[in-house]
Coordinates of C-alpha atoms and ligand atoms in Angstrom, one line a residue:
M1 CA 53.2 -322.1 2.6
R2 CA 52.1 -324.4 5.4
S3 CA 53.8 -327.3 3.8
L4 CA 57.0 -325.0 3.1
L5 CA 57.2 -324.3 7.1
R6 CA 57.3 -327.9 8.0
I7 CA 60.0 -328.3 5.4
V8 CA 61.7 -325.4 6.8
E9 CA 61.3 -326.7 10.3
S10 CA 62.7 -330.4 9.7
R11 CA 65.7 -329.4 7.4
T12 CA 66.7 -326.8 9.5
N13 CA 65.9 -328.7 12.8
V14 CA 64.9 -324.9 14.0
P15 CA 61.4 -325.2 15.5
L16 CA 59.5 -322.1 14.1
P17 CA 57.1 -319.8 15.9
P18 CA 53.7 -321.1 16.4
Q19 CA 51.9 -320.0 13.0
P20 CA 47.9 -318.5 13.3
K21 CA 45.6 -321.1 13.3
M22 CA 44.1 -322.1 9.5
R23 CA 41.0 -320.1 9.0
I24 CA 38.3 -322.3 7.7
G25 CA 34.6 -321.8 6.3
V26 CA 31.9 -324.3 6.5
L27 CA 28.9 -324.5 4.2
A28 CA 26.1 -326.8 5.3
S29 CA 22.2 -327.2 4.2
G30 CA 20.8 -329.3 7.1
N31 CA 21.7 -331.2 10.2
G32 CA 25.1 -330.3 10.8
S33 CA 26.5 -333.3 12.8
N34 CA 29.6 -333.0 10.7
F35 CA 29.8 -329.6 11.5
Q36 CA 29.1 -330.2 15.4
E37 CA 32.2 -332.6 14.9
L38 CA 34.3 -330.1 13.9
V39 CA 33.6 -327.7 16.5
D40 CA 33.8 -330.2 19.6
Q41 CA 37.1 -331.1 18.3
V42 CA 38.4 -327.9 17.7
K43 CA 37.0 -327.2 21.5
A44 CA 38.7 -330.2 22.7
G45 CA 41.4 -329.2 21.6
Q46 CA 42.4 -331.7 19.3
L47 CA 41.9 -329.9 15.7
P48 CA 44.5 -326.8 15.3
I49 CA 42.1 -324.4 13.3
K50 CA 39.5 -321.7 13.7
I51 CA 35.9 -322.0 12.1
A52 CA 35.9 -318.5 11.2
T53 CA 32.4 -319.0 9.6
L54 CA 29.4 -321.1 8.9
I55 CA 27.3 -320.4 6.0
Y56 CA 23.8 -322.0 5.1
N57 CA 21.4 -322.2 3.1
N58 CA 18.1 -323.6 4.4
P59 CA 16.7 -321.2 6.6
D60 CA 15.2 -323.8 8.8
A61 CA 18.2 -325.9 9.1
Q62 CA 19.8 -327.1 12.3
V63 CA 23.0 -326.5 11.7
A64 CA 22.3 -322.5 12.3
A65 CA 21.8 -323.1 16.1
R66 CA 24.3 -325.8 16.5
A67 CA 27.1 -322.6 15.4
A68 CA 25.2 -320.2 17.5
Q69 CA 25.7 -322.2 20.4
A70 CA 29.1 -322.9 19.7
G71 CA 29.6 -318.9 19.5
I72 CA 30.0 -318.7 15.6
T73 CA 27.8 -316.3 13.7
P74 CA 25.5 -318.5 11.1
V75 CA 25.5 -316.8 8.1
L76 CA 22.0 -317.4 5.8
L77 CA 22.4 -317.1 2.1
D78 CA 19.4 -318.6 0.6
H79 CA 19.2 -320.1 -2.3
R80 CA 16.2 -318.9 -3.4
Q81 CA 16.9 -315.1 -2.8
F82 CA 19.8 -315.3 -5.4
T83 CA 19.0 -315.5 -9.2
S84 CA 21.6 -318.1 -10.4
R85 CA 23.9 -320.4 -9.2
E86 CA 26.9 -318.0 -9.8
A87 CA 25.1 -315.0 -7.6
L88 CA 24.9 -317.4 -4.9
D89 CA 28.5 -318.5 -5.0
Q90 CA 29.7 -314.7 -5.2
A91 CA 27.9 -314.0 -2.2
I92 CA 29.7 -317.0 -0.3
V93 CA 33.3 -315.8 -1.8
E94 CA 32.4 -312.7 -0.2
T95 CA 31.4 -313.8 3.1
L96 CA 34.4 -316.1 3.0
Q97 CA 36.7 -313.4 2.1
T98 CA 35.7 -310.9 4.9
H99 CA 36.4 -314.1 7.5
K100 CA 39.5 -314.7 5.8
V101 CA 39.1 -318.1 4.8
E102 CA 41.9 -320.3 3.8
L103 CA 39.8 -323.4 3.3
V104 CA 36.5 -324.2 2.6
V105 CA 34.6 -327.5 4.1
M106 CA 31.3 -328.4 2.2
A107 CA 29.8 -330.5 5.4
G108 CA 26.4 -331.6 3.7
W109 CA 26.2 -328.9 1.3
M110 CA 23.2 -330.1 -1.0
R111 CA 24.3 -327.1 -3.7
R112 CA 26.2 -327.7 -7.0
V113 CA 29.2 -325.2 -7.0
T114 CA 30.3 -323.0 -10.0
E115 CA 33.6 -321.6 -11.1
V116 CA 33.0 -318.2 -9.2
L117 CA 33.7 -320.3 -5.9
I118 CA 36.2 -322.9 -7.5
H119 CA 38.1 -320.3 -9.0
Q120 CA 38.2 -318.6 -5.9
F121 CA 39.6 -321.1 -4.0
P122 CA 42.0 -323.1 -5.9
D123 CA 42.5 -326.8 -4.4
Q124 CA 41.2 -325.4 -1.1
I125 CA 37.4 -326.3 -0.7
L126 CA 36.3 -330.1 0.7
N127 CA 33.7 -331.6 0.7
I128 CA 32.5 -334.6 2.1
H129 CA 30.3 -337.7 0.5
P130 CA 28.7 -340.9 2.1
S131 CA 29.9 -343.3 -0.4
L132 CA 33.3 -344.9 -1.5
L133 CA 33.7 -342.6 -4.7
P134 CA 33.3 -343.2 -7.5
A135 CA 30.6 -345.5 -7.0
F136 CA 27.3 -343.7 -5.9
R137 CA 27.9 -340.0 -6.7
G138 CA 24.8 -337.5 -6.3
A139 CA 21.6 -337.3 -4.2
K140 CA 20.8 -340.5 -2.0
A141 CA 24.1 -341.9 -2.1
I142 CA 23.3 -344.5 0.4
E143 CA 19.9 -345.1 -0.9
Q144 CA 22.0 -346.3 -4.1
A145 CA 24.4 -348.3 -2.2
L146 CA 21.5 -350.5 -0.4
D147 CA 19.9 -350.3 -3.7
Y148 CA 22.6 -351.8 -5.4
G149 CA 23.3 -354.5 -3.2
V150 CA 26.8 -353.5 -2.5
K151 CA 29.0 -355.3 0.8
V152 CA 31.1 -352.6 1.3
A153 CA 30.3 -348.5 2.1
G154 CA 31.7 -345.9 3.3
C155 CA 32.7 -341.9 2.8
S156 CA 34.7 -340.0 0.9
V157 CA 36.6 -336.8 1.4
H158 CA 37.4 -335.3 -1.8
L159 CA 38.5 -331.6 -3.6
V160 CA 35.7 -329.9 -5.2
R161 CA 35.9 -329.6 -8.9
L162 CA 32.9 -328.4 -11.2
E163 CA 31.1 -332.3 -11.9
V164 CA 29.6 -333.1 -9.1
D165 CA 31.1 -335.8 -6.6
A166 CA 34.3 -335.5 -8.3
G167 CA 37.4 -334.5 -7.4
P168 CA 41.1 -335.5 -6.1
I169 CA 40.6 -337.9 -3.5
I170 CA 42.0 -337.1 0.4
A171 CA 40.6 -339.6 2.4
Q172 CA 38.1 -342.4 2.2
A173 CA 37.0 -345.0 5.1
A174 CA 35.0 -348.5 4.2
V175 CA 32.3 -349.7 6.4
P176 CA 30.6 -353.3 6.0
V177 CA 26.4 -353.3 4.7
L178 CA 24.6 -356.2 6.6
E179 CA 22.1 -358.2 5.4
D180 CA 19.3 -356.7 7.9
D181 CA 20.7 -352.7 7.3
T182 CA 18.0 -350.0 6.8
Y183 CA 18.7 -346.6 5.2
K184 CA 19.1 -345.7 9.3
T185 CA 21.1 -348.3 10.5
L186 CA 23.8 -348.1 7.1
A187 CA 23.5 -344.3 7.4
E188 CA 24.2 -344.4 11.2
R189 CA 27.4 -346.6 10.5
I190 CA 28.7 -344.3 8.0
H191 CA 28.3 -340.9 9.9
Q192 CA 30.1 -342.5 13.1
E193 CA 33.4 -342.8 10.2
E194 CA 32.5 -339.2 8.7
Y195 CA 33.2 -338.1 12.1
K196 CA 36.6 -339.4 12.3
L197 CA 37.6 -339.1 8.4
L198 CA 36.5 -334.9 8.1
P199 CA 38.2 -333.3 11.2
Q200 CA 41.3 -335.7 10.2
A201 CA 41.3 -334.6 6.7
V202 CA 41.0 -330.9 7.5
G203 CA 44.1 -331.2 10.3
W204 CA 46.0 -332.3 7.9
F205 CA 45.6 -329.2 5.5
A206 CA 45.9 -327.1 8.8
Q207 CA 49.4 -328.9 9.1
G208 CA 50.5 -328.3 5.4
R209 CA 50.6 -332.1 5.0
V210 CA 48.9 -332.4 1.8
H211 CA 50.5 -332.6 -1.7
I212 CA 47.9 -332.9 -4.9
K213 CA 49.6 -334.2 -8.0
G214 CA 47.4 -334.1 -10.7
N215 CA 44.4 -336.8 -9.4
R216 CA 46.6 -338.1 -6.7
V217 CA 46.9 -336.9 -3.6
A218 CA 50.0 -337.5 -0.8
I219 CA 49.8 -337.1 2.7
S220 CA 53.4 -336.8 4.1
E221 CA 54.5 -337.5 7.8
Ligands
GRF301 C1 26.7 -336.3 5.4 O1 26.1 -338.0 5.3 C2 27.8 -336.0 4.1 O2 28.3 -337.1 3.9 C3 26.4 -335.7 3.5 O3 25.6 -335.1 3.8 C4 25.6 -335.3 5.1 C5 25.7 -334.0 6.2 O4 24.9 -334.6 7.4 N1 27.4 -334.5 2.3 P1 24.9 -333.3 8.6 O5 24.4 -332.8 8.3 O6 26.6 -333.0 8.6 O7 24.6 -334.1 9.7

């Protein structure tokens, strides 16, 4: 719909009235520094979205305090309270629908997702992963990169599919791996790129600029 409006606007040269901001739901499990960056960019007027809800699954996750601080009521859906992954995802879907979410952003969400969630938000779920996919999928991607001895590492934003850390790639950023890097120094370098990449990708969706054809994604002007 948003991309259609952009085409109408460019073909007719008639500016359309401002559209309501795209409503985003964020899923996070831990620290939430990527969530914080989204919050900060929205606040600074750099990202035309509305963060409608923040769902977290670990009661002690730092991200909850970040949300509360930003005036977003954090929603705890503790996976230990659900009998299956599907039951957790059903609760997530209901929360997202209650908040009229149009785009789901997994920003450090450490749970596998099921068809229950994916089916309700087709091509509308993004994940950020700290590697240059398809290398180093799964947990401990930065450790994997260091262990492997790669010279270039990075991060990827991709659409979520059932397979973990698979799905069409929206954007990637590379960083060098230095000889004296530790987990901490490399993670910090990758994080700095994540803070640019994720908001940029979310912004593209909000502007209706993302066009998905099979596994390939084009970003229009
Ligand atoms: C990020 O490195 C992201 O790529 C990965 O989990 C980490 C989350 O960090 N999926 P934070 O919670 O946003 O600080």
